[in-house]
Tab-separated table of C-alpha atoms and ligand atoms in Angstrom:
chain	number	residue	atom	x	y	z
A	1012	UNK	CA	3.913	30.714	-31.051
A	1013	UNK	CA	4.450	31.389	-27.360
A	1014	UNK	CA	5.421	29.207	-24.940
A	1015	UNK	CA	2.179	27.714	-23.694
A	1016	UNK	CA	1.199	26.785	-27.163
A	1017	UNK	CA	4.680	25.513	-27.591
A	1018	UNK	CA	3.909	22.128	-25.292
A	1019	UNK	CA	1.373	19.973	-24.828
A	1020	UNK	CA	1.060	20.773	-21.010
A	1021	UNK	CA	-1.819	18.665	-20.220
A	1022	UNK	CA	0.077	15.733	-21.689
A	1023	UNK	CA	3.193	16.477	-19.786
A	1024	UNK	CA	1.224	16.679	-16.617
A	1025	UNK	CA	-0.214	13.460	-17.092
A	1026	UNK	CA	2.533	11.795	-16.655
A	1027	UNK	CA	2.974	12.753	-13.016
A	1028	UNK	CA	0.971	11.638	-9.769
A	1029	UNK	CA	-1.686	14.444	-9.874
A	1030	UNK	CA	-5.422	13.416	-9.076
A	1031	UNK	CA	-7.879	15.112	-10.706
A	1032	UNK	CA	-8.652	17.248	-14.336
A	1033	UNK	CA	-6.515	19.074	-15.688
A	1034	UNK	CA	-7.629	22.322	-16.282
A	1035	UNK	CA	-5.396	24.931	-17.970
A	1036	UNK	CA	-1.359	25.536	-17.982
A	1037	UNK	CA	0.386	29.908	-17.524
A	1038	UNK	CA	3.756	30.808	-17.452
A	1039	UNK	CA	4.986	32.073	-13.958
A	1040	UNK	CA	7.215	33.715	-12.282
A	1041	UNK	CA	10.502	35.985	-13.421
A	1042	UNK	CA	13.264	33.555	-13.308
A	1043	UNK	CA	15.978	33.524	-15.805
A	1044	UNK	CA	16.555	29.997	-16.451
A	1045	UNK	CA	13.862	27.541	-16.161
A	1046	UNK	CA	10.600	27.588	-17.801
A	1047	UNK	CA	7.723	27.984	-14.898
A	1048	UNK	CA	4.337	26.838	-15.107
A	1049	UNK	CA	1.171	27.318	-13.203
A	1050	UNK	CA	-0.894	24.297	-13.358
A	1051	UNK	CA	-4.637	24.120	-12.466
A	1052	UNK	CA	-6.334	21.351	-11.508
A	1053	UNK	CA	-9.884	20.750	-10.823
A	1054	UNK	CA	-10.575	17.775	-7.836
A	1055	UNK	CA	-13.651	16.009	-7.457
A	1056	UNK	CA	-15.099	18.250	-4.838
A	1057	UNK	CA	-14.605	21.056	-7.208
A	1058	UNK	CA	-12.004	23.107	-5.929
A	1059	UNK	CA	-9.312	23.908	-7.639
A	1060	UNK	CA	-5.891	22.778	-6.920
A	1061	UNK	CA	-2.455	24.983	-8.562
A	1062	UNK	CA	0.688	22.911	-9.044
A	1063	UNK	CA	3.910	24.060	-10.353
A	1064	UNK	CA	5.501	22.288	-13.436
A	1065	UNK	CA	8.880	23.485	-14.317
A	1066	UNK	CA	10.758	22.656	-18.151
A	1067	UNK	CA	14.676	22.080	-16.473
A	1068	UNK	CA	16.963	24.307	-18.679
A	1069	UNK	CA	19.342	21.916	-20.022
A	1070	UNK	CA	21.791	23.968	-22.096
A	1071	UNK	CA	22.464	25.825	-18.400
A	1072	UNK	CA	22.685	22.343	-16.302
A	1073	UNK	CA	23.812	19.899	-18.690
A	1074	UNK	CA	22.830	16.598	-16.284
A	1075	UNK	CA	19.099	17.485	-15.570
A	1076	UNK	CA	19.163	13.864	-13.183
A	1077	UNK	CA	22.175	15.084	-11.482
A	1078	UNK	CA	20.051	18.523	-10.136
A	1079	UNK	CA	16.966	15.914	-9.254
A	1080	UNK	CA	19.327	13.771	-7.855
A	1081	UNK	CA	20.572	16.845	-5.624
A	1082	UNK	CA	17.054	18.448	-4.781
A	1083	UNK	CA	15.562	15.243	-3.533
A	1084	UNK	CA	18.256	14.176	-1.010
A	1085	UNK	CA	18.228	18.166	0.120
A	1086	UNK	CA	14.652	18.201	0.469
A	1087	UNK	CA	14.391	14.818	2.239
A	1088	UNK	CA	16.737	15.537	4.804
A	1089	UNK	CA	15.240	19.109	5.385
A	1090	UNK	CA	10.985	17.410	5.521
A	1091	UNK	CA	13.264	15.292	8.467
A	1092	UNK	CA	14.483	18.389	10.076
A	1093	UNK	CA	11.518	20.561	9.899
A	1094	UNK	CA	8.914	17.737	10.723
A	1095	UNK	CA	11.155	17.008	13.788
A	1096	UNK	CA	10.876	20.952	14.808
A	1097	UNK	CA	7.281	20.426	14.720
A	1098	UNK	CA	6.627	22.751	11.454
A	1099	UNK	CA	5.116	22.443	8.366
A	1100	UNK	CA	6.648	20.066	5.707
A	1101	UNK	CA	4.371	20.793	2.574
A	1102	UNK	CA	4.871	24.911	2.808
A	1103	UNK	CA	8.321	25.053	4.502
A	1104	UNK	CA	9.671	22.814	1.962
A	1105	UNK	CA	10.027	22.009	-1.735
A	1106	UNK	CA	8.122	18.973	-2.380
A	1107	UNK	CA	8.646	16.879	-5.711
A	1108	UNK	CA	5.059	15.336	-7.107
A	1109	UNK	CA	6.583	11.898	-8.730
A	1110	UNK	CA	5.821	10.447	-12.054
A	1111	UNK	CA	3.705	7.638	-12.537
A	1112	UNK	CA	6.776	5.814	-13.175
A	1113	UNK	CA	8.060	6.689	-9.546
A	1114	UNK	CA	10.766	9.648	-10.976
A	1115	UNK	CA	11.513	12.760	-9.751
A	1116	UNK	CA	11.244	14.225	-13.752
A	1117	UNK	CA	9.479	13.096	-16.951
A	1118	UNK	CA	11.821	13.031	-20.054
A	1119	UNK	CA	10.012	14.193	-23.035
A	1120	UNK	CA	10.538	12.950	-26.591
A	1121	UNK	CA	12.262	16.131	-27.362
A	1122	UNK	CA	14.289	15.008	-24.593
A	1123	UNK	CA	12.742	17.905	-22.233
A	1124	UNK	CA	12.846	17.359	-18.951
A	1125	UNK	CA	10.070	18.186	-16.199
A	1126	UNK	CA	8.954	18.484	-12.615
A	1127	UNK	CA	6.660	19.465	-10.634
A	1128	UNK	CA	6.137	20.786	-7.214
A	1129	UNK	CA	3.593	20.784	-4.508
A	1130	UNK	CA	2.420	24.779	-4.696
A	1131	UNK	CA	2.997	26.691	-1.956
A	1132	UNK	CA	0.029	28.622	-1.113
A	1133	UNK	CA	-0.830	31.729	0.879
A	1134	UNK	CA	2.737	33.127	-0.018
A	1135	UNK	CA	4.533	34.818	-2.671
A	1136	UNK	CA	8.174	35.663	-4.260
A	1137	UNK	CA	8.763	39.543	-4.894
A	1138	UNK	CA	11.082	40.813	-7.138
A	1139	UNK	CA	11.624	44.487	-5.184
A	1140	UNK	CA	10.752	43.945	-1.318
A	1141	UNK	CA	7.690	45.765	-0.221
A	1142	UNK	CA	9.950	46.636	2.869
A	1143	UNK	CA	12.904	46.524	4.640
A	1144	UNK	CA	10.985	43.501	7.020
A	1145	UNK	CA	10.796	41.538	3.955
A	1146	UNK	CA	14.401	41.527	3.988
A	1147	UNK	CA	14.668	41.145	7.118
A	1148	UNK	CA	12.559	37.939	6.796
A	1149	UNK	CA	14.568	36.976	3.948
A	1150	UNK	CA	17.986	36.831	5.898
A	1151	UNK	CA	16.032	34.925	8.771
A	1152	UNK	CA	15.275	32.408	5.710
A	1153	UNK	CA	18.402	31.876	3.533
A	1154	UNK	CA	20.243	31.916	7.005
A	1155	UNK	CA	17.987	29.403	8.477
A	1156	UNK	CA	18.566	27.379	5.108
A	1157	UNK	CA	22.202	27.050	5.467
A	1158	UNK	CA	21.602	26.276	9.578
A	1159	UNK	CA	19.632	23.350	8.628
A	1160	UNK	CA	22.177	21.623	6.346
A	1161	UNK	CA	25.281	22.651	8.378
A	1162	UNK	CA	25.465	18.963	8.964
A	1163	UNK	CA	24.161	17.267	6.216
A	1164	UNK	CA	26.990	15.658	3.644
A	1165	UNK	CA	28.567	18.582	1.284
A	1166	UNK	CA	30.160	15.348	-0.675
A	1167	UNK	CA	27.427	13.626	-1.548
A	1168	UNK	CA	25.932	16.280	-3.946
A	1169	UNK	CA	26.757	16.162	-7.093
A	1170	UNK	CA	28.767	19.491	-8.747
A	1171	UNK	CA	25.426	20.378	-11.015
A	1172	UNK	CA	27.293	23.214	-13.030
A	1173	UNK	CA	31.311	23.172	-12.543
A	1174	UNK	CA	32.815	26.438	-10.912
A	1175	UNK	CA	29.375	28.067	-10.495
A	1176	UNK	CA	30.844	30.748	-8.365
A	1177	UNK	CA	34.680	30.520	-9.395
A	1178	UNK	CA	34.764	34.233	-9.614
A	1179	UNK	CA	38.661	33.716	-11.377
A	1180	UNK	CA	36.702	31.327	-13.921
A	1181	UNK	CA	33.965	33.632	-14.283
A	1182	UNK	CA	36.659	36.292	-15.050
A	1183	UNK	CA	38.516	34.251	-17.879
A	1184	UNK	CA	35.543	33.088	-19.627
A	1185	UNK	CA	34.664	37.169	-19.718
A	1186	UNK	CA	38.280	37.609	-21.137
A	1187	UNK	CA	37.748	34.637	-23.854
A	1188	UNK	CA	34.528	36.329	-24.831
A	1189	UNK	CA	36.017	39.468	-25.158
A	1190	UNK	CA	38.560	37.956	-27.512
A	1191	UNK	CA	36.021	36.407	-29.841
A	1192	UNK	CA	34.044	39.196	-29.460
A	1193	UNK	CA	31.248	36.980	-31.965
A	1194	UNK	CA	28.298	39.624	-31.901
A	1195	UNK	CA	30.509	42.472	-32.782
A	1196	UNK	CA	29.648	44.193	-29.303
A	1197	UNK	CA	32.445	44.601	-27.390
A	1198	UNK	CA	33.311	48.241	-29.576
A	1199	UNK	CA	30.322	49.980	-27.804
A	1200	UNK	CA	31.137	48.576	-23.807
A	1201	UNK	CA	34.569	49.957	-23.203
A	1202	UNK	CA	33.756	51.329	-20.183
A	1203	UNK	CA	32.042	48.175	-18.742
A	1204	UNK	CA	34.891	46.224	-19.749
A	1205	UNK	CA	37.609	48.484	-18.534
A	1206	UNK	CA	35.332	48.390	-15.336
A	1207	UNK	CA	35.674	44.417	-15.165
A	1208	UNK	CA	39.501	44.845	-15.899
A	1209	UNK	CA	40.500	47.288	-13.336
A	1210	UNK	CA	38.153	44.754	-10.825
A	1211	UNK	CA	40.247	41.644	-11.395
A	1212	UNK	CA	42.268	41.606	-8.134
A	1213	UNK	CA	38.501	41.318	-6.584
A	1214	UNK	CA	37.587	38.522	-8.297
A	1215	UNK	CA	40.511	36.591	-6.245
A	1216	UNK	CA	40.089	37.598	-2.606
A	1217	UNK	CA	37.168	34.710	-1.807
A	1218	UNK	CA	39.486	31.925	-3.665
A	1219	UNK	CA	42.198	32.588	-2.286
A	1220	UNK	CA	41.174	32.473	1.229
A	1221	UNK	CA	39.229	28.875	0.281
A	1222	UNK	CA	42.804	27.423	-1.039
A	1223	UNK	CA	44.304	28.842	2.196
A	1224	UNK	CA	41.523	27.121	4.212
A	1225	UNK	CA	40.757	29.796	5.708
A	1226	UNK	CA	37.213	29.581	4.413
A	1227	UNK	CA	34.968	25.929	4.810
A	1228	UNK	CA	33.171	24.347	2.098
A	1229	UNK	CA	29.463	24.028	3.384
A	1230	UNK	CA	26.012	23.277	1.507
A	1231	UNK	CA	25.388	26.138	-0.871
A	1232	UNK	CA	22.173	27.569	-1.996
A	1233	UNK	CA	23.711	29.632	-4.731
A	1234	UNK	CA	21.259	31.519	-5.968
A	1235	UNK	CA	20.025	33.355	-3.509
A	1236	UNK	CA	17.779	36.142	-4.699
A	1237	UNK	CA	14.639	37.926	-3.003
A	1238	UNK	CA	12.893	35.812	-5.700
A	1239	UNK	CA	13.708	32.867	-4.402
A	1240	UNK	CA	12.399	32.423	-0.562
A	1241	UNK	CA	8.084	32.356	-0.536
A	1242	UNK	CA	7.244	34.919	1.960
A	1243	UNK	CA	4.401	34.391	4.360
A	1244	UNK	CA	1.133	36.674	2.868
A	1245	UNK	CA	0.179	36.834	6.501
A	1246	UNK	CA	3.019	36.533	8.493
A	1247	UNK	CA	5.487	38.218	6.146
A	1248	UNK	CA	7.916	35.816	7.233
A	1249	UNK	CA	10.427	33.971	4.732
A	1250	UNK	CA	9.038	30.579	4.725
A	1251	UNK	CA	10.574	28.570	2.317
A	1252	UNK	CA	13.821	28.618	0.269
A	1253	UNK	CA	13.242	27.243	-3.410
A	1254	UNK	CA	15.017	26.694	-6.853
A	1255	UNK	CA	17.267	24.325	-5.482
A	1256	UNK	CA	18.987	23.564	-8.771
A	1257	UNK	CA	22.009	25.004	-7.560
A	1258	UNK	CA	22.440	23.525	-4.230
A	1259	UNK	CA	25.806	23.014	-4.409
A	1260	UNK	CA	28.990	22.411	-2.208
A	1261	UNK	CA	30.161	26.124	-2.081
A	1262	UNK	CA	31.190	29.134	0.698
A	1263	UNK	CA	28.312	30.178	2.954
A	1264	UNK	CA	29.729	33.798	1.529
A	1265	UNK	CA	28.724	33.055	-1.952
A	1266	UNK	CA	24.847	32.928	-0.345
A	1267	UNK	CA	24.834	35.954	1.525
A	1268	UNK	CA	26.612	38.095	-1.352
A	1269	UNK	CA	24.801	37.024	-3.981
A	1270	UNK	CA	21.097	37.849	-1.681
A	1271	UNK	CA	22.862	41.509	-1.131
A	1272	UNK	CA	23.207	42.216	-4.720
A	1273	UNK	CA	19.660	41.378	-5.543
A	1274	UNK	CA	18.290	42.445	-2.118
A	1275	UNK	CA	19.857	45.706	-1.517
A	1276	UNK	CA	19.471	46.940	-5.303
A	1277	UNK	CA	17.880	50.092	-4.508
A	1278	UNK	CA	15.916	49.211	-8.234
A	1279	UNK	CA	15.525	46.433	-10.670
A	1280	UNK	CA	18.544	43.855	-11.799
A	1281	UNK	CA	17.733	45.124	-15.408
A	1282	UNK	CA	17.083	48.772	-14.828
A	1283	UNK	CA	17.741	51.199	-17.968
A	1284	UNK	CA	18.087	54.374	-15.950
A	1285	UNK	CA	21.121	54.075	-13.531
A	1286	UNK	CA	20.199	57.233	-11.651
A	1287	UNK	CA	17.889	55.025	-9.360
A	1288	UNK	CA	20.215	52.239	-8.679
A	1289	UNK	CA	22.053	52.398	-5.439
A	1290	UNK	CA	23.208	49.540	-2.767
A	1291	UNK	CA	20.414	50.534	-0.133
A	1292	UNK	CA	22.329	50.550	3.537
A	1293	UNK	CA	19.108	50.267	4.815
A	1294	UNK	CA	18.057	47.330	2.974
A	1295	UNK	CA	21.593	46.180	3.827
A	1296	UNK	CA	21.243	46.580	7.498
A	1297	UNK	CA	17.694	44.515	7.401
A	1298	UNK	CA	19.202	41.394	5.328
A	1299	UNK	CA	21.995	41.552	7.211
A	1300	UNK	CA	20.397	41.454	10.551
A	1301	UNK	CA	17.879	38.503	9.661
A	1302	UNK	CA	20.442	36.483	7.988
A	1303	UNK	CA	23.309	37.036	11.142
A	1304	UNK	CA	20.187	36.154	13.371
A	1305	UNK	CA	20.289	32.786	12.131
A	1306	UNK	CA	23.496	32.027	11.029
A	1307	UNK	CA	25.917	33.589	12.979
A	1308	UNK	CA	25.993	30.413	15.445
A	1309	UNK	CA	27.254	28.067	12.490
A	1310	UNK	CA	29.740	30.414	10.898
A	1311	UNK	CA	33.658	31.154	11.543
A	1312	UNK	CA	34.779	34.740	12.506
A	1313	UNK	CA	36.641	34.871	9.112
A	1314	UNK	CA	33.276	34.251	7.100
A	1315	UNK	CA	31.685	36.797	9.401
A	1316	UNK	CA	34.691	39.317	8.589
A	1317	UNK	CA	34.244	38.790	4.685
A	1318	UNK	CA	30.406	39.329	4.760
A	1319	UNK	CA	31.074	42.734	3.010
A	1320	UNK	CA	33.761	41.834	0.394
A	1321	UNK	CA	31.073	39.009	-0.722
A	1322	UNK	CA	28.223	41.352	-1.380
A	1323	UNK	CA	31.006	42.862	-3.638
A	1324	UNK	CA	32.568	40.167	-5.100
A	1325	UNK	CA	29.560	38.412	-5.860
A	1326	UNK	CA	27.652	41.468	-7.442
A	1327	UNK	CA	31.104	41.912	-9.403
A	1328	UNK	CA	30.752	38.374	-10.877
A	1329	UNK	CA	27.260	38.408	-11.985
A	1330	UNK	CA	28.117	41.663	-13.452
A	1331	UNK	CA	30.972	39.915	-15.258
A	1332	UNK	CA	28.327	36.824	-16.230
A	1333	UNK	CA	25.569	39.315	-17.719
A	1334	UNK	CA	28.546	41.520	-19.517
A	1335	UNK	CA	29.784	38.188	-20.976
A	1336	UNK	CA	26.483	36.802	-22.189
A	1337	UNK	CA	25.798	39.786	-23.903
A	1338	UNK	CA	29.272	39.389	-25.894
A	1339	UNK	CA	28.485	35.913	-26.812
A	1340	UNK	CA	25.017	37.066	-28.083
A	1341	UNK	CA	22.548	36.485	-25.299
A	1342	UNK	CA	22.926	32.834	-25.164
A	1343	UNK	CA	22.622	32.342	-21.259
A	1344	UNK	CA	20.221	34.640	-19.576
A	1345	UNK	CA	16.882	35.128	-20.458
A	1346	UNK	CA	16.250	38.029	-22.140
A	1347	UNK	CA	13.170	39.872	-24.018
A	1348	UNK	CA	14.926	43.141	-25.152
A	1349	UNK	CA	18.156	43.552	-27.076
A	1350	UNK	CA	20.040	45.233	-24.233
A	1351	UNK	CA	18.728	43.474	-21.288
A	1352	UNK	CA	22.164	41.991	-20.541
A	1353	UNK	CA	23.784	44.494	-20.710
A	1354	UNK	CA	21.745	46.975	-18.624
A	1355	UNK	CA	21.865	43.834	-16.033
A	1356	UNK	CA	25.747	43.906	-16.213
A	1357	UNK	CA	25.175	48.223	-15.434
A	1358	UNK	CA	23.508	47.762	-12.536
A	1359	UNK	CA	25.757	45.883	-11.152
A	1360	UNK	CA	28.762	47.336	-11.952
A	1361	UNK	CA	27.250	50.372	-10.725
A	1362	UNK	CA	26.118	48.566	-6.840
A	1363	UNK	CA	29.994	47.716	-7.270
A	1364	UNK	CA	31.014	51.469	-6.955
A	1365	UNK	CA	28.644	52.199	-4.777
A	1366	UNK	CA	29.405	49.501	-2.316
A	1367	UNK	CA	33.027	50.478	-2.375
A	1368	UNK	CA	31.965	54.228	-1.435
A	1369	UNK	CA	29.825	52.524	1.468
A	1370	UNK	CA	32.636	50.370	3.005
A	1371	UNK	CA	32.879	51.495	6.331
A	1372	UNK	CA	29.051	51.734	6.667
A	1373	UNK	CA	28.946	48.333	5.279
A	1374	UNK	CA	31.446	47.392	7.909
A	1375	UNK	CA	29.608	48.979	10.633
A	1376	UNK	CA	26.378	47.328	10.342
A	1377	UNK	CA	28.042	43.690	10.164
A	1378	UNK	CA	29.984	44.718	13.107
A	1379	UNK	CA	26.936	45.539	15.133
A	1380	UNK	CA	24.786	42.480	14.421
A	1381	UNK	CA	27.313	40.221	15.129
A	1382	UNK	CA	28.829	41.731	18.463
A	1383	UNK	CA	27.745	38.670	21.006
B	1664	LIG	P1	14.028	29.896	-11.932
B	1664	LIG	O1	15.136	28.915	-11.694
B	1664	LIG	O2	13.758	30.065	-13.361
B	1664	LIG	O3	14.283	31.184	-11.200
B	1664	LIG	P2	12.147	29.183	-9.790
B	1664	LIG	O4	12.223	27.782	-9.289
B	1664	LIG	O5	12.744	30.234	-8.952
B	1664	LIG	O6	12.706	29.237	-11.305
B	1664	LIG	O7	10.583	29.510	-10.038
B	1664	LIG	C1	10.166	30.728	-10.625
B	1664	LIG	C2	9.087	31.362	-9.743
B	1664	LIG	O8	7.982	30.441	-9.600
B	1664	LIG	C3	9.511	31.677	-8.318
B	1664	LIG	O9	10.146	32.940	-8.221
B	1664	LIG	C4	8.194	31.606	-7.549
B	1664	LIG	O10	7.491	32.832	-7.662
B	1664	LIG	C5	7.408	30.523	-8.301
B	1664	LIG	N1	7.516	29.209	-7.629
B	1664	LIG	C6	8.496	28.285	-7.797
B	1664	LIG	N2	8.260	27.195	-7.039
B	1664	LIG	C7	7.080	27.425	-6.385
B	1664	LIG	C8	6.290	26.653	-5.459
B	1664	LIG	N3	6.640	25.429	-5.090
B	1664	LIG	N4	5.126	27.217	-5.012
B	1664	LIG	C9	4.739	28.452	-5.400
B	1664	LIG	N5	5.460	29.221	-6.272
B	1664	LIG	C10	6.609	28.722	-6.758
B	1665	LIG	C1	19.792	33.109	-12.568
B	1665	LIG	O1	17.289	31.125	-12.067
B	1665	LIG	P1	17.376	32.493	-11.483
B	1665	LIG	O2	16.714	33.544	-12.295
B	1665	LIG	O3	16.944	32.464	-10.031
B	1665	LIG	C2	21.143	32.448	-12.378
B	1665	LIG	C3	21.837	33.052	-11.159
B	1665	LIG	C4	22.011	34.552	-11.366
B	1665	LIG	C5	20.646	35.165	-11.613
B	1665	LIG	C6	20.762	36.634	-11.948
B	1665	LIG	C7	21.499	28.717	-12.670
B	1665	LIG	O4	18.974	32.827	-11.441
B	1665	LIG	O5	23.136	32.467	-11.001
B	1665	LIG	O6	22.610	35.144	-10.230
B	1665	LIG	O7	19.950	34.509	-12.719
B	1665	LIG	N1	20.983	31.003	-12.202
B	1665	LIG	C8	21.785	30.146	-12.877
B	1665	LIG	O8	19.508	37.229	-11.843
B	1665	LIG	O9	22.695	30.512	-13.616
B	1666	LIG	MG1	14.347	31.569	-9.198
């Protein structure tokens, strides 16, 4: 049975505020943790209207009201701030279709929870950027995104998943799985785990400049892939940041380190064949440009100074996640081949080493784009 077949969809969707028939219900999109619906709808004049309905994961955020909670008082305040600037609320900005019952989800009887969003039209997520001005685009966006909310409340959004980016935590949870070692796997990844071991100083550096305040806590996307900002079919420009389920008090750092590792992978996260996987400087220069664009006016000269060692630390800790999912059995990720996890966890590893070779190039560039 697949996953369509799996819900009712047209029953789910009428419970929300959606006018018109509905028509049918696909799976969309690549992410790893929600389940991602297109919905058609057919409107009296006989066009046809797509929606997307989303199934919140709740083994990976255990308070489903707590993320709603979060992604309505983020996306209020930003329809404020982009109305004001004369743009477009509906395409620049996630907007949450209500239930019937005036929510922001409908809780199944399985105790499934869903929402759905206006759909963005005219634009499109890519996996692998078509070209370095996507990425360029991109940094304009995620940069833009963190501009936006530089003054909005860090404290009044709720933690949605604990330590999300506590690289140390991320690092003993590897080491626990490695004990346990439950699937039997950990015999034929030496390397990748003597890889993670010799990186654990790494996994401190961001931390420890946080508990030295050195580093301010700011409104966190934290999850800031290429396959998360809509870019502009027209334009090409980034024109809205989504999957705010993570929006999270955090380090601006963990936002533009975590878009490096997906954005400058010279080939896919899950790529077999690490002969084409490489951290791109060119793809690093672009990002880095559009996102320093933006942001540089709302950051500190020590977050500016630690742009590289985040690309690194954060590609080192999803590394770390992917190596220690595929200890405890796949349990996290989505996966739909046996060693999916664990060729994620490569790649990574291997943008690690190649970042480290790169350093003063890396350096360079972040040098140059933020000269004033
Ligand atoms: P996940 O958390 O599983 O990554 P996302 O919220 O990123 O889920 O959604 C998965 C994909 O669905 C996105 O990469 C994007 O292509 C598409 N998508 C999500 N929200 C919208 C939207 N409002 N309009 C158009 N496409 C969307
Ligand atoms: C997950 O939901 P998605 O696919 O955008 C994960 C991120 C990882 C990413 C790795 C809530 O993101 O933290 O960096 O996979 N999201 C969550 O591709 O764990
Ligand atoms: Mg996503």
């Amino acid at each position: 049975m697949n996953e369509t077949e799996k819900f009712n969809l047209e029953l789910i969707v009428s419970e929300f505020e959606i006018e018109g028939r509905f028509i049918k219900g696909e799976p969309y999109g690549d992410g790893h943790i929600n389940d991602t619906y297109i919905i058609y709808i057919a409107m009296e004049n006989y066009s046809v209207k797509p929606y997307i309905l989303q199934r919140i994961n709740s083994y990976v955020f255990k308070n489903p009201e707590q993320v709603m909670s979060n992604i309505e008082r983020v996306t209020g305040y930003l329809r404020d701030v982009i109305t004001d600037l004369g743009k477009n609320p509906l395409r620049e900005v996630l907007n949450v279709i209500p239930t019937k019952h005036h929510m922001s989800f409908f809780k199944d009887e399985a105790d499934n929870y869903w929402r759905v969003y206006v759909f963005i039209e005219g634009a499109r997520t890519y996996n692998i950027a078509k070209s370095t001005d996507d990425l360029y685009h991109a940094g304009k966006a995620f940069g833009n995104f963190q501009c936006m909310l530089a003054e909005y409340p860090v404290s009044s959004l709720f933690e949605t998943i604990p330590n999300f980016h506590h690289t140390v935590k991320r690092y003993a949870a590897f080491i626990d799985a490695l004990e346990k070692d439950s699937c039997k796997r950990a015999a034929e990844v030496k390397r990748e785990i003597d890889f993670v071991i010799s990186h654990k100083k790494d996994t401190e550096v961001l931390l420890k400049l946080l508990d030295a305040g050195q580093l301010p806590t700011r409104v966190v996307h934290n999850d800031t892939k290429l396959n998360n900002v809509m870019i502009d079919d027209v334009t090409r420009e980034g024109i809205c940041v989504i999957d705010l389920d993570t929006v999270m008090p955090g380090l601006s750092l963990y936002d533009f380190g975590d878009a490096i590792r997906f954005a400058a992978n010279s080939g896919d996260e899950d790529e077999p064949d690490l002969s084409k996987i490489w951290m791109d400087l060119d793809s690093f220069e672009a990002y880095t440009k559009g996102y320093l664009e933006t942001a540089l006016q709302a950051l500190t000269d020590k977050e500016v100074e630690m742009l590289p060692m985040a690309a690194k630390v954060m590609t080192l800790e999803c590394g770390i996640r992917f190596l220690t999912d595929y200890l405890s059995g796949d349990v996290y990720f989505k996966t739909s081949r046996t060693h999916q996890n664990l060729d994620r966890a490569r790649t990574q590893f291997k943008l690690v080493s190649d970042m480290e070779e790169k350093w003063d190039e890396m350096s360079e560039i972040v040098k140059k784009y933020s000269a004033q």
